[in-house]
JSON list of C-alpha atoms in Angstrom, two decimals:
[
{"chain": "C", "resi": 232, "resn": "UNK", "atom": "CA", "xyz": [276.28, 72.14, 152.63]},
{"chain": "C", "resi": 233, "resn": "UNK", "atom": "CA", "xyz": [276.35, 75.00, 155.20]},
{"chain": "C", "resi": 234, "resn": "UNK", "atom": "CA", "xyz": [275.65, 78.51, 153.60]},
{"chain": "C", "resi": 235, "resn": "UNK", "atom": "CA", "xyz": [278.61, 79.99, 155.68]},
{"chain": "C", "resi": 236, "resn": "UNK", "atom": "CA", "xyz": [282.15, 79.51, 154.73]},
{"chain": "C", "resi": 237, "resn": "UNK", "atom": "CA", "xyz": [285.08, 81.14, 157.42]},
{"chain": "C", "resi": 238, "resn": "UNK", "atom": "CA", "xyz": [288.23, 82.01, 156.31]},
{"chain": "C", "resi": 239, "resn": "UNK", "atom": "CA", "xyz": [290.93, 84.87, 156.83]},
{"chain": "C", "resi": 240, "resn": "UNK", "atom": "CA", "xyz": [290.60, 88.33, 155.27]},
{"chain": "C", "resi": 241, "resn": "UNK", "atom": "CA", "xyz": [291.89, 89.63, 151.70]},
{"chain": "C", "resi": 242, "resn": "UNK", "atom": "CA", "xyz": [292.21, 93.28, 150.95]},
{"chain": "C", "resi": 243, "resn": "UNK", "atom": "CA", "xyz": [289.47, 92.37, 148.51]},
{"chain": "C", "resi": 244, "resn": "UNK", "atom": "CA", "xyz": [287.19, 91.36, 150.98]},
{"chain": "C", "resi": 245, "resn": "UNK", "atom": "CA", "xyz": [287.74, 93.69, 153.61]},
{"chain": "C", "resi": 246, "resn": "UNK", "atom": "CA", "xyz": [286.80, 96.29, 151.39]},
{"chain": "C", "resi": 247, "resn": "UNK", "atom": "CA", "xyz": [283.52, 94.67, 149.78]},
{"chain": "C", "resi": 248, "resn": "UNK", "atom": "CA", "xyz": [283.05, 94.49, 154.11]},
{"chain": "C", "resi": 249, "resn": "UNK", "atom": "CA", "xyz": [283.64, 97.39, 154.85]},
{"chain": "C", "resi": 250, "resn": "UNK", "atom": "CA", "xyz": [281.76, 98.95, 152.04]},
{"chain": "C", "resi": 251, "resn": "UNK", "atom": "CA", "xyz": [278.61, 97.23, 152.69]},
{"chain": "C", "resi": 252, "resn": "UNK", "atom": "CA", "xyz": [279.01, 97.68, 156.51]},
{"chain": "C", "resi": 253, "resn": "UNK", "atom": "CA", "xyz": [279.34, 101.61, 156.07]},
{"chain": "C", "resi": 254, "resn": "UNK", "atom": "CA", "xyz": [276.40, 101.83, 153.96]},
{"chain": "C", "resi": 255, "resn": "UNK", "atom": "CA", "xyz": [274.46, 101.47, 156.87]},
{"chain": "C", "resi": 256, "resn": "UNK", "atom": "CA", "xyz": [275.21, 105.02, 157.99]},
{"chain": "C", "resi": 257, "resn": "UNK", "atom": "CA", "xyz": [276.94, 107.03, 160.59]},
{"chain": "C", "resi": 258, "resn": "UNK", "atom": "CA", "xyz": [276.72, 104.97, 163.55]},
{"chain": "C", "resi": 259, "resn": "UNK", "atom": "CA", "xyz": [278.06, 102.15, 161.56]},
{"chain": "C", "resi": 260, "resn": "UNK", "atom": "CA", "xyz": [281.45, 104.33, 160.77]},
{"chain": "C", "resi": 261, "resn": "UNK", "atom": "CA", "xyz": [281.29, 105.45, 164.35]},
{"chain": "C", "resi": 262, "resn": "UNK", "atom": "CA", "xyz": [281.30, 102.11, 165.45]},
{"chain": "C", "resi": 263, "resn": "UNK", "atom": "CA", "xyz": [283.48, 99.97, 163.17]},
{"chain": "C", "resi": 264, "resn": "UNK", "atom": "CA", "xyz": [286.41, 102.35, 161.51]},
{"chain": "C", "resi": 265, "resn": "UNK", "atom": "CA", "xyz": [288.66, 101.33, 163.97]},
{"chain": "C", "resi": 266, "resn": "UNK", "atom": "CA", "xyz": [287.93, 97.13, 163.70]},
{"chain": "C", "resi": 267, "resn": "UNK", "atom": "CA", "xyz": [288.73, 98.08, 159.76]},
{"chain": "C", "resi": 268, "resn": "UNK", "atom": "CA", "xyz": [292.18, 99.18, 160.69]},
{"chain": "C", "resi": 269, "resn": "UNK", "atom": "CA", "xyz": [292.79, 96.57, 163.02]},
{"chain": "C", "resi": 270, "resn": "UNK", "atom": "CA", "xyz": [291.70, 93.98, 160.33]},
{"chain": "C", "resi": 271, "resn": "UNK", "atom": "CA", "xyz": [294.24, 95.84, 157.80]},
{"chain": "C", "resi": 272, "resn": "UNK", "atom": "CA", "xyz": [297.17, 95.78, 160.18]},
{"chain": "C", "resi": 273, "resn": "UNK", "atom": "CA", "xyz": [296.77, 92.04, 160.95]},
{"chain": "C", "resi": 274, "resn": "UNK", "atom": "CA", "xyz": [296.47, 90.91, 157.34]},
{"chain": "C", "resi": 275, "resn": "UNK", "atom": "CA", "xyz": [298.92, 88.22, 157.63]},
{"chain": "C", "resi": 276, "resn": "UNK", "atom": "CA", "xyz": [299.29, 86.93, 161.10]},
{"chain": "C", "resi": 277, "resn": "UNK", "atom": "CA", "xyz": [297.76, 83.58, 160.35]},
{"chain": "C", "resi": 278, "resn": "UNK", "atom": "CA", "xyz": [300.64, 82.09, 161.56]},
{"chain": "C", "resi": 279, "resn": "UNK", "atom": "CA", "xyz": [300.68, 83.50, 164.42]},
{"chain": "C", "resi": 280, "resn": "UNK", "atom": "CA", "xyz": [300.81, 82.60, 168.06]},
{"chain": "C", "resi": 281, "resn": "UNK", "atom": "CA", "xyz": [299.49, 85.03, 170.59]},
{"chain": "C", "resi": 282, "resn": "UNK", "atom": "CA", "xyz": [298.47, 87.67, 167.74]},
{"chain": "C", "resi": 283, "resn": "UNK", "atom": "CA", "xyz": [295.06, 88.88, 166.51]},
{"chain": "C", "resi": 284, "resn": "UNK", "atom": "CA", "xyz": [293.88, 86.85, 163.67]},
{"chain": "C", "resi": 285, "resn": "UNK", "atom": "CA", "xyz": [290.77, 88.29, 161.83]},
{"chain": "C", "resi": 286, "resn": "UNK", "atom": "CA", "xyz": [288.35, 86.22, 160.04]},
{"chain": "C", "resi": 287, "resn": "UNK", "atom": "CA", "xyz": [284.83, 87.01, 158.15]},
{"chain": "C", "resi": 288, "resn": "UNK", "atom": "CA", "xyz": [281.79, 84.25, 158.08]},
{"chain": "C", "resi": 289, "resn": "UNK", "atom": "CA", "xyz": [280.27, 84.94, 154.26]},
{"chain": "C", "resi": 290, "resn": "UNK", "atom": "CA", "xyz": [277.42, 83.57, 153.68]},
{"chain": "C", "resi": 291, "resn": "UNK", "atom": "CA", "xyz": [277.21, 81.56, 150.45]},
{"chain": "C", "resi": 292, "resn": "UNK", "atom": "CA", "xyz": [276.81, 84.07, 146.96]},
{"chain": "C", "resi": 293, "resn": "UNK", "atom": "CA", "xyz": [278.32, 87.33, 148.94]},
{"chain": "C", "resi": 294, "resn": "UNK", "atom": "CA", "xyz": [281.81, 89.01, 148.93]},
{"chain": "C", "resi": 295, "resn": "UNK", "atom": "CA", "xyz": [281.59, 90.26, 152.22]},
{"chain": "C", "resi": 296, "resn": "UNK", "atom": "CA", "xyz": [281.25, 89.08, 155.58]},
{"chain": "C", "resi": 297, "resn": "UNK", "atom": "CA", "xyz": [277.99, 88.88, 157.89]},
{"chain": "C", "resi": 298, "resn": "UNK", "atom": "CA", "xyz": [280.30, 88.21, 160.81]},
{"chain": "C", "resi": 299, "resn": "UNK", "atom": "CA", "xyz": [283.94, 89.35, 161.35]},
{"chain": "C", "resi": 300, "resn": "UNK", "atom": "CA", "xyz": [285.82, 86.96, 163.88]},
{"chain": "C", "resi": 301, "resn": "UNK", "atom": "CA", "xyz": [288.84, 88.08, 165.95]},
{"chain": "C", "resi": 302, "resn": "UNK", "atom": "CA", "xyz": [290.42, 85.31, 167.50]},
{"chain": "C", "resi": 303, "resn": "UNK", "atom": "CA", "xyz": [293.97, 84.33, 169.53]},
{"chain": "C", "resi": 304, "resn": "UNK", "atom": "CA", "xyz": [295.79, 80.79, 169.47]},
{"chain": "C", "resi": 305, "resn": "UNK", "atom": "CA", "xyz": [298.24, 80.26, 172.30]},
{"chain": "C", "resi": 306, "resn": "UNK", "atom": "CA", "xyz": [300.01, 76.61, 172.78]},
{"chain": "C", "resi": 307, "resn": "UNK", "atom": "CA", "xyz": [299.60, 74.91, 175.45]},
{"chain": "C", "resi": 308, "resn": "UNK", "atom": "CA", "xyz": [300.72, 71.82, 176.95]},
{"chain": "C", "resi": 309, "resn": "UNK", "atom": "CA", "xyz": [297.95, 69.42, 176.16]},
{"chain": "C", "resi": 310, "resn": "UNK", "atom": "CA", "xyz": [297.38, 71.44, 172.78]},
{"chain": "C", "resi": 311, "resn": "UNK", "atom": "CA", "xyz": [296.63, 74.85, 171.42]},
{"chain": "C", "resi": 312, "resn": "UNK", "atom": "CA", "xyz": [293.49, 76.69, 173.02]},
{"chain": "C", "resi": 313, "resn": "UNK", "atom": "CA", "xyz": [291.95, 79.22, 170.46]},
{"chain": "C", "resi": 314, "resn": "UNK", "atom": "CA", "xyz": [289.98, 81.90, 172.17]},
{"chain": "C", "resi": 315, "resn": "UNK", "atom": "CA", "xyz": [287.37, 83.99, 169.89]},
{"chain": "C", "resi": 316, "resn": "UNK", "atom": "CA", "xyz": [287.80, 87.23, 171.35]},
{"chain": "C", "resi": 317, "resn": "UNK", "atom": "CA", "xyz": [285.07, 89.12, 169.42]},
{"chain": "C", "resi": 318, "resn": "UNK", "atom": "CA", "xyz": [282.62, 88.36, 166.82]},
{"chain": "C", "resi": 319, "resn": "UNK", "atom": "CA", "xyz": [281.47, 91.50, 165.46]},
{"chain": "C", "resi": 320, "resn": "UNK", "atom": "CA", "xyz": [277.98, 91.27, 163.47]},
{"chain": "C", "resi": 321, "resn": "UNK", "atom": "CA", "xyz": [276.92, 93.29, 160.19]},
{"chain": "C", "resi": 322, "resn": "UNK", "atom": "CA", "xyz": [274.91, 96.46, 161.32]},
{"chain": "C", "resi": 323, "resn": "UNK", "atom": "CA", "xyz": [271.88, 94.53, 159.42]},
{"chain": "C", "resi": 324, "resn": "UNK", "atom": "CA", "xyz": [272.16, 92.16, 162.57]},
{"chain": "C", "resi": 325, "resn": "UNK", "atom": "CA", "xyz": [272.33, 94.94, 165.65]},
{"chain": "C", "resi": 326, "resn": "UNK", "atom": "CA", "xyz": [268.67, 94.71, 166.63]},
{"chain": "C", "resi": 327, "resn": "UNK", "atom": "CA", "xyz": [269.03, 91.75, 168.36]},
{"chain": "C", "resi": 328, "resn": "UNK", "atom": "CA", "xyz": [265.03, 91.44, 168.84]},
{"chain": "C", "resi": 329, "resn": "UNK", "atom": "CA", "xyz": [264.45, 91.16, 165.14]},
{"chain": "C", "resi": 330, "resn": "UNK", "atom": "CA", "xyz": [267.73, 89.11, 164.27]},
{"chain": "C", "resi": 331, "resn": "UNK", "atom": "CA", "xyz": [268.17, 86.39, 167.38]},
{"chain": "C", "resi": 332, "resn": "UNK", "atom": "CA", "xyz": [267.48, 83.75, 165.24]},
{"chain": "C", "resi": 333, "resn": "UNK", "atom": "CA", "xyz": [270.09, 85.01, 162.50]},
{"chain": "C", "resi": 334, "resn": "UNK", "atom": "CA", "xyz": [273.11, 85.43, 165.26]},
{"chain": "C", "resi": 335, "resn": "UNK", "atom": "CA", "xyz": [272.01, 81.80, 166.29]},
{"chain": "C", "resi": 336, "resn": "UNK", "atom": "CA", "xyz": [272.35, 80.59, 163.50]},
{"chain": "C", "resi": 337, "resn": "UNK", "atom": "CA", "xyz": [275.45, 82.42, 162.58]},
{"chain": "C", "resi": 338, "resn": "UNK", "atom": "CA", "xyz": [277.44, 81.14, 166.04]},
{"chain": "C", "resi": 339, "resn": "UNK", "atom": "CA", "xyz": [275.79, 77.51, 165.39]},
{"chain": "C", "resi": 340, "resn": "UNK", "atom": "CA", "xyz": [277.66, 77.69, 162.21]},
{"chain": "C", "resi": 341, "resn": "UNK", "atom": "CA", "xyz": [280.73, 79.51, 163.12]},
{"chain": "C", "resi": 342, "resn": "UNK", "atom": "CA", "xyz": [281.77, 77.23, 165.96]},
{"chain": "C", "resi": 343, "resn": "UNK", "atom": "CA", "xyz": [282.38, 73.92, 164.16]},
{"chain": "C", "resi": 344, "resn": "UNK", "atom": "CA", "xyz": [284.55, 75.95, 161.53]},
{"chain": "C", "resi": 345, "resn": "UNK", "atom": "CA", "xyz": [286.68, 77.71, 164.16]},
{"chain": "C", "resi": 346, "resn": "UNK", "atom": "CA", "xyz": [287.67, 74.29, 165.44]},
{"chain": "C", "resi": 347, "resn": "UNK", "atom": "CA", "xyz": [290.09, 74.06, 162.33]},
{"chain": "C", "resi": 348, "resn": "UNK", "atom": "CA", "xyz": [291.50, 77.71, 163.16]},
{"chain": "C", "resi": 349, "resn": "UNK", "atom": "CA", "xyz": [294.20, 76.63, 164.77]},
{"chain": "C", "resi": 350, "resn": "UNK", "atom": "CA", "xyz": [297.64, 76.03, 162.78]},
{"chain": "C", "resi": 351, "resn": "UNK", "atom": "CA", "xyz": [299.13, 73.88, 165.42]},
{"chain": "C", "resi": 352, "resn": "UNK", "atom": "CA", "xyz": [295.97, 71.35, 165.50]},
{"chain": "C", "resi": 353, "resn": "UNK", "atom": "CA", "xyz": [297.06, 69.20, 168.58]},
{"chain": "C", "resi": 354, "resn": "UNK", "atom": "CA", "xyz": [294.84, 66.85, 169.82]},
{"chain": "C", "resi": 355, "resn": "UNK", "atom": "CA", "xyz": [292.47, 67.97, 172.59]},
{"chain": "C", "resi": 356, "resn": "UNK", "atom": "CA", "xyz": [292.72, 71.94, 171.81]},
{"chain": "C", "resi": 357, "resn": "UNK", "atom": "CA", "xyz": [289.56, 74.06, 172.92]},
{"chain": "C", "resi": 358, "resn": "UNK", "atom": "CA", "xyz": [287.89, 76.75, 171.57]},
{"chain": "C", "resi": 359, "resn": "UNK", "atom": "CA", "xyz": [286.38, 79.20, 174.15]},
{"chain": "C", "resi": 360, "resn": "UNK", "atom": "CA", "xyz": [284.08, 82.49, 173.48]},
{"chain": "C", "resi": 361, "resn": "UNK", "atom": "CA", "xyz": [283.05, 84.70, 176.78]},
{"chain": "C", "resi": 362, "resn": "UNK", "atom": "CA", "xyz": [279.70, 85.96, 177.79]},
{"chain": "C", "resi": 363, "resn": "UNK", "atom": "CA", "xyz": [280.36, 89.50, 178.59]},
{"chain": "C", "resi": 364, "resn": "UNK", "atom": "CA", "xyz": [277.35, 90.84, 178.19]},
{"chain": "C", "resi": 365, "resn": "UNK", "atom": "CA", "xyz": [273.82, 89.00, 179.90]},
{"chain": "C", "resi": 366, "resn": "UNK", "atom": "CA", "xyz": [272.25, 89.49, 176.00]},
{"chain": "C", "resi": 367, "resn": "UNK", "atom": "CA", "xyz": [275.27, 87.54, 174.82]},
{"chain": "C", "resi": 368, "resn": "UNK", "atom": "CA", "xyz": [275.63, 85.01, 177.45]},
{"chain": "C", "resi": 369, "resn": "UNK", "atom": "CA", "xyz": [271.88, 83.88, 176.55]},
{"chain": "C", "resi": 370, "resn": "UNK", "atom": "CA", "xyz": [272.94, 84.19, 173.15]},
{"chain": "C", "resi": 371, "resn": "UNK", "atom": "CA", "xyz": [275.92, 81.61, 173.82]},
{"chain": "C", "resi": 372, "resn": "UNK", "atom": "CA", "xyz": [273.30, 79.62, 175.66]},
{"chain": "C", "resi": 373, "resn": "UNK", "atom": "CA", "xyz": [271.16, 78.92, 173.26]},
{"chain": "C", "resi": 374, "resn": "UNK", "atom": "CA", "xyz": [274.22, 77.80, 171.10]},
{"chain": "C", "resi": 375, "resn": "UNK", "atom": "CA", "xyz": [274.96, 75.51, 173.25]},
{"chain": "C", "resi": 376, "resn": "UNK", "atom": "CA", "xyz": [271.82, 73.84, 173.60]},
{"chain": "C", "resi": 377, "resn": "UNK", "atom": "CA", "xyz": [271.62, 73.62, 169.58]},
{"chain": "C", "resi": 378, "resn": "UNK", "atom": "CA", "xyz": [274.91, 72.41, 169.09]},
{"chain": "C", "resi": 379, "resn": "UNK", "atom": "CA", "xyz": [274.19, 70.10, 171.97]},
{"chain": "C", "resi": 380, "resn": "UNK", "atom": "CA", "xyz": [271.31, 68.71, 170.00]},
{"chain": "C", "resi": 381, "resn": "UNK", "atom": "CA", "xyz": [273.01, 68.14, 166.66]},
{"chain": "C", "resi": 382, "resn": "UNK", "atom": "CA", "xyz": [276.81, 67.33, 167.79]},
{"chain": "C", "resi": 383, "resn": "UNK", "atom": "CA", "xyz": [278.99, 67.42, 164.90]},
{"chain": "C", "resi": 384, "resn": "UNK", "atom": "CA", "xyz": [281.72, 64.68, 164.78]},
{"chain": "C", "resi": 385, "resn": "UNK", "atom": "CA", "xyz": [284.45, 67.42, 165.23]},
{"chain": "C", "resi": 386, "resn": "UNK", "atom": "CA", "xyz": [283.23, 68.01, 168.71]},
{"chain": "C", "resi": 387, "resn": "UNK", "atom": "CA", "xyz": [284.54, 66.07, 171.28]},
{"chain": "C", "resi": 388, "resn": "UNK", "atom": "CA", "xyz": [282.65, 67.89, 174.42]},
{"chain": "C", "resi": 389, "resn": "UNK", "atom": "CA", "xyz": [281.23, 71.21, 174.85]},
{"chain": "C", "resi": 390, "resn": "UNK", "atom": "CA", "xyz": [279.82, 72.83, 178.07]},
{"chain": "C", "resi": 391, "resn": "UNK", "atom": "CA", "xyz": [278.60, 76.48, 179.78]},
{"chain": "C", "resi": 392, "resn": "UNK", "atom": "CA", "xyz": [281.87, 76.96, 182.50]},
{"chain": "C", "resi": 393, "resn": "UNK", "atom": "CA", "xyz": [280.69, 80.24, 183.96]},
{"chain": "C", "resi": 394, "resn": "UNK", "atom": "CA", "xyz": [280.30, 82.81, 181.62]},
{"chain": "C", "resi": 395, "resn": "UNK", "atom": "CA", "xyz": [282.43, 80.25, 178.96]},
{"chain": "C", "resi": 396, "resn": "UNK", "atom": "CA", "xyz": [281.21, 78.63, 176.13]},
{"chain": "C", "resi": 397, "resn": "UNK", "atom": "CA", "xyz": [283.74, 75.60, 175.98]},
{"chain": "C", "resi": 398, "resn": "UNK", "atom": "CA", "xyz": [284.26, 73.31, 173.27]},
{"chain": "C", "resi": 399, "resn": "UNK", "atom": "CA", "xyz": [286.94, 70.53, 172.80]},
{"chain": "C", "resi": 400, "resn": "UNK", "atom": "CA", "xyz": [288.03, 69.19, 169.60]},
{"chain": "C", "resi": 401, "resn": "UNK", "atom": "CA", "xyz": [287.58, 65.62, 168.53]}
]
C-alpha cells in the first residue's frame, strides 16, 4: 500500500494545507498566498478541459498535503495528454540537499496516480512534467530511472524527451 493518496482539494483540506504550510513562517506566506487563492478559485474544475485542476499528495495519517499538484488535460486526437504544470512542495521539503530523497520519493509516487487524472481516459494519453530548472530536471531524472526500474503495469512507456519527463498510459 503506498503511503500517498492524490486526490482533488476540499475547503477542508486546503485549509489544514494551508495552515500547516504557513506555520513555517514568513517566507512561506510570501511564497504560497497566492497558490492558496488559485487553489480556492479552481475548487471545482475537475471536469474540466483546458482549466487548472489542483490536487494535494497526503501522505497516509495527515489532513494536509506534502505536495500540491496543478495540472491541465487537453483532448487530443489519439487521447487526452495531461500536463502537470507545477508541483509545489511543503516548505518542510525546500532544502533540497536535506530532502532529495523525500521529493523522489514523492514524484515516484505521484506519477503512477496522475495517470488516472484524466476524466476522458482514452487509450494512449500521456502525462508530461517539464524540467525548468537544472535542480529539477535531475530531479525528474532520477524519477525516471526509478520508475524505470520498478515499471508499474499502468505504464505503457516512459522516456527523458528534452527537458520532458514523458509517460504513456497502459
Amino acid at each position: 500500500m503506498s503511503k500517498f493518496t492524490l486526490s482533488c482539494f476540499t475547503d477542508v483540506a486546503l485549509l489544514a494545507t494551508k495552515s500547516n504550510w504557513l506555520a513555517f513562517g514568513d517566507e512561506s506566506l510570501a511564497v504560497n498566498s497566492r497558490l492558496f487563492e488559485n487553489i480556492q478559485a479552481h475548487i471545482g474544475n475537475e471536469d474540466k478541459d483546458h482549466e487548472s485542476i489542483y490536487y494535494g499528495l497526503f501522505e497516509s495519517g495527515n489532513d494536509f498535503a506534502v505536495a500540491i499538484v496543478e495540472v491541465v488535460t487537453s483532448p487530443k486526437a489519439k487521447g487526452t495528454v495531461t500536463k502537470i504544470l507545477n508541483v509545489d512542495l511543503s516548505p518542510k521539503l525546500w532544502d533540497i540537499s536535506t530532502s532529495r530523497r523525500d521529493i523522489i520519493d514523492i514524484y515516484v509516487s505521484l506519477i503512477p496516480k496522475s495517470l488516472g487524472l484524466s476524466t476522458k481516459k482514452k487509450k494512449g494519453y500521456l502525462l508530461k512534467l517539464y524540467g525548468r530548472t537544472t535542480e529539477f530536471l535531475s530531479v525528474l531524472y532520477s524519477v525516471h530511472v526509478a520508475i524505470a526500474e520498478n515499471k508499474p503495469a499502468s505504464i505503457k512507456k516512459i522516456d527523458m524527451d528534452g527537458r520532458w519527463l514523458v509517460i504513456e498510459h497502459a
